[in-house]
GROMACS .gro file of C-alpha atoms in nm:
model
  170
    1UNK     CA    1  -1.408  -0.187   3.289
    2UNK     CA    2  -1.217  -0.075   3.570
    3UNK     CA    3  -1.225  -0.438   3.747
    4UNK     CA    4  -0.898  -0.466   3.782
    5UNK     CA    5  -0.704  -0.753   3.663
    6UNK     CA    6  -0.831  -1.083   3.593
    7UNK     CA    7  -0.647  -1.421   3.655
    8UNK     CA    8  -0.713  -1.764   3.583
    9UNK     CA    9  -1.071  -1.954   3.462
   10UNK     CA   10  -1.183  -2.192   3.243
   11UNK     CA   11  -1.522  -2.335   2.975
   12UNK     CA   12  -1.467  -2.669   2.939
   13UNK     CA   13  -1.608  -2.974   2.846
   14UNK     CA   14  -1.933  -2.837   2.717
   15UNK     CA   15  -2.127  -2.928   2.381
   16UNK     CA   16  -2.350  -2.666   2.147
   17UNK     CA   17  -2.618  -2.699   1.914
   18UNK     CA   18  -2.808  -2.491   1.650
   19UNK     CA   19  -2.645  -2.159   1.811
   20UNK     CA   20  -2.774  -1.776   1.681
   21UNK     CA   21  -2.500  -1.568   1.828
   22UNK     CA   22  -2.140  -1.627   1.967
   23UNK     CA   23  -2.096  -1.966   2.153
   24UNK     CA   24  -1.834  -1.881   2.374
   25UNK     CA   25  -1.689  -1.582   2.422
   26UNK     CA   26  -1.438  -1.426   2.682
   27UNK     CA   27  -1.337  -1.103   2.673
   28UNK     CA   28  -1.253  -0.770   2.877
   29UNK     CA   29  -1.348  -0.533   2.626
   30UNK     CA   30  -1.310  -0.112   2.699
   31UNK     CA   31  -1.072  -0.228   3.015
   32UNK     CA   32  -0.703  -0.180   2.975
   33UNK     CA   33  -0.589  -0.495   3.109
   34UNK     CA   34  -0.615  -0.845   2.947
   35UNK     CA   35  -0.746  -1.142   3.121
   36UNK     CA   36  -0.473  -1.365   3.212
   37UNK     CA   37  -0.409  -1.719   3.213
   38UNK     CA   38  -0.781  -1.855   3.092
   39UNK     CA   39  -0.814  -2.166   2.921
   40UNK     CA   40  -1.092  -2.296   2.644
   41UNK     CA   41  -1.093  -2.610   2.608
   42UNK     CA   42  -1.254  -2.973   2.489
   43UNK     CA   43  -1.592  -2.778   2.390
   44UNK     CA   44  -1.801  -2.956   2.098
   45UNK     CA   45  -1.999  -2.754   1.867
   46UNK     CA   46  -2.202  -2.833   1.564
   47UNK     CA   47  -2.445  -2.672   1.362
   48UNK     CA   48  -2.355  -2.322   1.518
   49UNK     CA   49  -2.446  -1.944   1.364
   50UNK     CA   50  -2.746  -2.055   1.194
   51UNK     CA   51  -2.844  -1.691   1.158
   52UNK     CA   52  -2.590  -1.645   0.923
   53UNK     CA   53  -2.498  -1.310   1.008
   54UNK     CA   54  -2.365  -1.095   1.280
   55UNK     CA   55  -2.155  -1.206   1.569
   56UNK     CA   56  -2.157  -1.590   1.514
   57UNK     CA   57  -1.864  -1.720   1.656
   58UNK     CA   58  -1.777  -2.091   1.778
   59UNK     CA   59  -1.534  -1.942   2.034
   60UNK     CA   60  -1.432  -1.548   2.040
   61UNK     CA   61  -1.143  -1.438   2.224
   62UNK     CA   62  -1.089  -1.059   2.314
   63UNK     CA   63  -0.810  -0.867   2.495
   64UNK     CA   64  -0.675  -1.193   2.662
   65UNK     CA   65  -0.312  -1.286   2.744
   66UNK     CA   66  -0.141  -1.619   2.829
   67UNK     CA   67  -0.462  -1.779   2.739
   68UNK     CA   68  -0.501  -2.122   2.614
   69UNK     CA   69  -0.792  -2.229   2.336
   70UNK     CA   70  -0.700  -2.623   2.307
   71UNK     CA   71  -0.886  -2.949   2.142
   72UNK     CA   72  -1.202  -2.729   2.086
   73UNK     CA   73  -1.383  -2.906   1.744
   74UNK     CA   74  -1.684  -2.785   1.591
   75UNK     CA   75  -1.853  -2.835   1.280
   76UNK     CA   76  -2.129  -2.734   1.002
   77UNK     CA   77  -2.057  -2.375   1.135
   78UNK     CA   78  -2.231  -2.122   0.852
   79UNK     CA   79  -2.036  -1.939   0.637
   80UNK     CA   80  -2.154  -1.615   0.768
   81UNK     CA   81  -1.982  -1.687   1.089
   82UNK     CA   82  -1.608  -1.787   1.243
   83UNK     CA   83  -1.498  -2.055   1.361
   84UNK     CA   84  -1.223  -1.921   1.650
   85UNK     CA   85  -1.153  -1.563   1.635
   86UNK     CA   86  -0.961  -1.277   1.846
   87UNK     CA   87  -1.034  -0.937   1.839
   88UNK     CA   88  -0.821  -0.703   2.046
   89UNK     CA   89  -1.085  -0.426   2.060
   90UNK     CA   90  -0.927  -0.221   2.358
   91UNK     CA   91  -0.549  -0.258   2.276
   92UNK     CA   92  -0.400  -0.515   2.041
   93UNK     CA   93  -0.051  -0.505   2.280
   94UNK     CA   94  -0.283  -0.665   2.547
   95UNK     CA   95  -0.364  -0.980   2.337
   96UNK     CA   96  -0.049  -1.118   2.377
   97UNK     CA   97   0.107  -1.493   2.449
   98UNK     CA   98  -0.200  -1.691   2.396
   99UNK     CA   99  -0.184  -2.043   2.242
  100UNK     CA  100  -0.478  -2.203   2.010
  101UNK     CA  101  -0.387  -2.583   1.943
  102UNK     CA  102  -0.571  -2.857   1.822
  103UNK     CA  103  -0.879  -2.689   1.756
  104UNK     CA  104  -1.098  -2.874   1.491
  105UNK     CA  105  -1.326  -2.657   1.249
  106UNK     CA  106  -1.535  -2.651   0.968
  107UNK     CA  107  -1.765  -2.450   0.728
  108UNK     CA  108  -1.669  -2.090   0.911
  109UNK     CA  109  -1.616  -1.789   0.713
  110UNK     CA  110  -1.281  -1.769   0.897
  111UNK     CA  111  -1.155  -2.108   1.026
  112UNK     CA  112  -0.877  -1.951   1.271
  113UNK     CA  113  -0.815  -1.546   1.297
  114UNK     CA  114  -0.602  -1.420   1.510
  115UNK     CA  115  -0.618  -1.118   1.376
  116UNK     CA  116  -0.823  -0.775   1.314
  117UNK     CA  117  -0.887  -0.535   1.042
  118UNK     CA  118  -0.494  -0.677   0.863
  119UNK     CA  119  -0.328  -0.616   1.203
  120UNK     CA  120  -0.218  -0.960   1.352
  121UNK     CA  121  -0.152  -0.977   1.689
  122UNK     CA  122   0.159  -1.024   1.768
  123UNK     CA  123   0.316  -1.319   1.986
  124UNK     CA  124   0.041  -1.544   1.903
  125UNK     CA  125   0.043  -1.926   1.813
  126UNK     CA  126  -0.148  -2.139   1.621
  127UNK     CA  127  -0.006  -2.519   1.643
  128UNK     CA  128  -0.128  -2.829   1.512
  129UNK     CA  129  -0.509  -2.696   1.476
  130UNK     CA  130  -0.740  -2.850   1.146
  131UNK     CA  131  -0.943  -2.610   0.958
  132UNK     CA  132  -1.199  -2.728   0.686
  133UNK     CA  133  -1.405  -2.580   0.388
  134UNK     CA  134  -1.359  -2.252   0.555
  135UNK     CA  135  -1.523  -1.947   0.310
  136UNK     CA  136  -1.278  -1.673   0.350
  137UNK     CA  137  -0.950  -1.774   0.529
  138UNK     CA  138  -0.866  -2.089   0.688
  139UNK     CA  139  -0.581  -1.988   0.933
  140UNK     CA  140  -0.456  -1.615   0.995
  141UNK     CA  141  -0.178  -1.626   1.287
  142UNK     CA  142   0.104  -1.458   1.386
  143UNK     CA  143   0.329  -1.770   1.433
  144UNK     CA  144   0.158  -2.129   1.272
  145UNK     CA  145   0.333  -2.460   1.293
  146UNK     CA  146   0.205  -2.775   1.238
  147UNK     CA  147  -0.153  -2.710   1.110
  148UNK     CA  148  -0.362  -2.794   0.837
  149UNK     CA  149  -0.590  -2.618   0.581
  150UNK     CA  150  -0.796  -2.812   0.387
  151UNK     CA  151  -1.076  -2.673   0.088
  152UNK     CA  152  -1.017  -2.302   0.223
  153UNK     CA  153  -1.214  -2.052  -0.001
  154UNK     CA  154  -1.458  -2.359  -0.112
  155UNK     CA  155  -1.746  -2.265  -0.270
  156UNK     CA  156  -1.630  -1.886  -0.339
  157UNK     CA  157  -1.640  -1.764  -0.753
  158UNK     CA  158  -1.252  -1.664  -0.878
  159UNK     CA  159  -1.289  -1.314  -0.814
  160UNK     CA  160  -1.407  -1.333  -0.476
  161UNK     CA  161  -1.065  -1.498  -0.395
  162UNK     CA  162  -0.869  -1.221  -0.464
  163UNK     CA  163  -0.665  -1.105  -0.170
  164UNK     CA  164  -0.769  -1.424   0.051
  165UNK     CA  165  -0.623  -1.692   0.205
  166UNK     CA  166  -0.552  -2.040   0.276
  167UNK     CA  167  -0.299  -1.920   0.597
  168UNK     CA  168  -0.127  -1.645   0.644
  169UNK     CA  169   0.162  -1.603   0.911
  170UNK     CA  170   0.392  -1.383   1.000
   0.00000   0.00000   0.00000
């Protein structure tokens, strides 16, 4: 907190496996502005949260704008964990403008949320992204074109359904 503003950066190119906590994470939690302009991209991961609990993230995103999370894949994540998520801990209006395309995942408890607590963020994209045999949703975006959900809520008893879903876009 109080660094200022942050421009520009990159995790690339990297592979993962048999992860405990969250893989990749960027994030400017507690400070008011987002970090700008960063891009995730062409990271492998498989095998990941095999704690099963906690924060267990392939790739977590927090309080970042113009940011780019592209042709990212990762599979046999545990369904205790997420596959790509966002949280906008310090101010949702600061996770604005950020693209996630292409990604690949599957076996998370969330395949791709862009969203926190039933608030999604606003003037966020998820395009042409993949997301398999995810537990609890498969895609939650504010604007989603071009993607597929496949065997979303697999494994999970009728009632446990209720109020889930496959994708969900404003």
């Amino acid at each position: 907190t109080g660094t200022g503003r942050v421009t520009g950066g990159v995790i690339a190119w990297n592979t993962f496996y048999r992860t405990g906590h969250n893989t990749i994470q960027v994030n400017a939690v507690g400070d008011p502005n987002p970090i700008e302009g960063f891009d995730v991209a062409y990271n492998t991961g498989f095998e990941l949260g095999i704690t099963n609990s906690g924060e267990c993230g392939f790739i977590e995103t927090d309080v970042m704008s113009e940011g780019l999370v592209q042709f990212n894949r990762a599979w046999k994540i545990s369904r205790g964990c997420s596959g790509v998520v966002a949280n906008a801990y310090s101010d949702p209006a600061a996770f604005v403008d950020n693209l996630y395309r292409g990604n690949y995942i599957q076996g998370a408890n969330y395949g791709i949320a862009l969203a926190n607590t039933g608030v999604i963020y606003p003037g966020n994209s998820a395009v042409h992204n993949y997301v398999a045999e995810s537990a609890l949703f498969g895609l939650h975006a504010y604007n989603a074109v071009g993607n597929v959900v496949r065997a979303w809520s697999l494994g999970i008893d009728e009632e446990e359904r209720s109020g889930l879903y496959g994708m969900s876009a404003l």
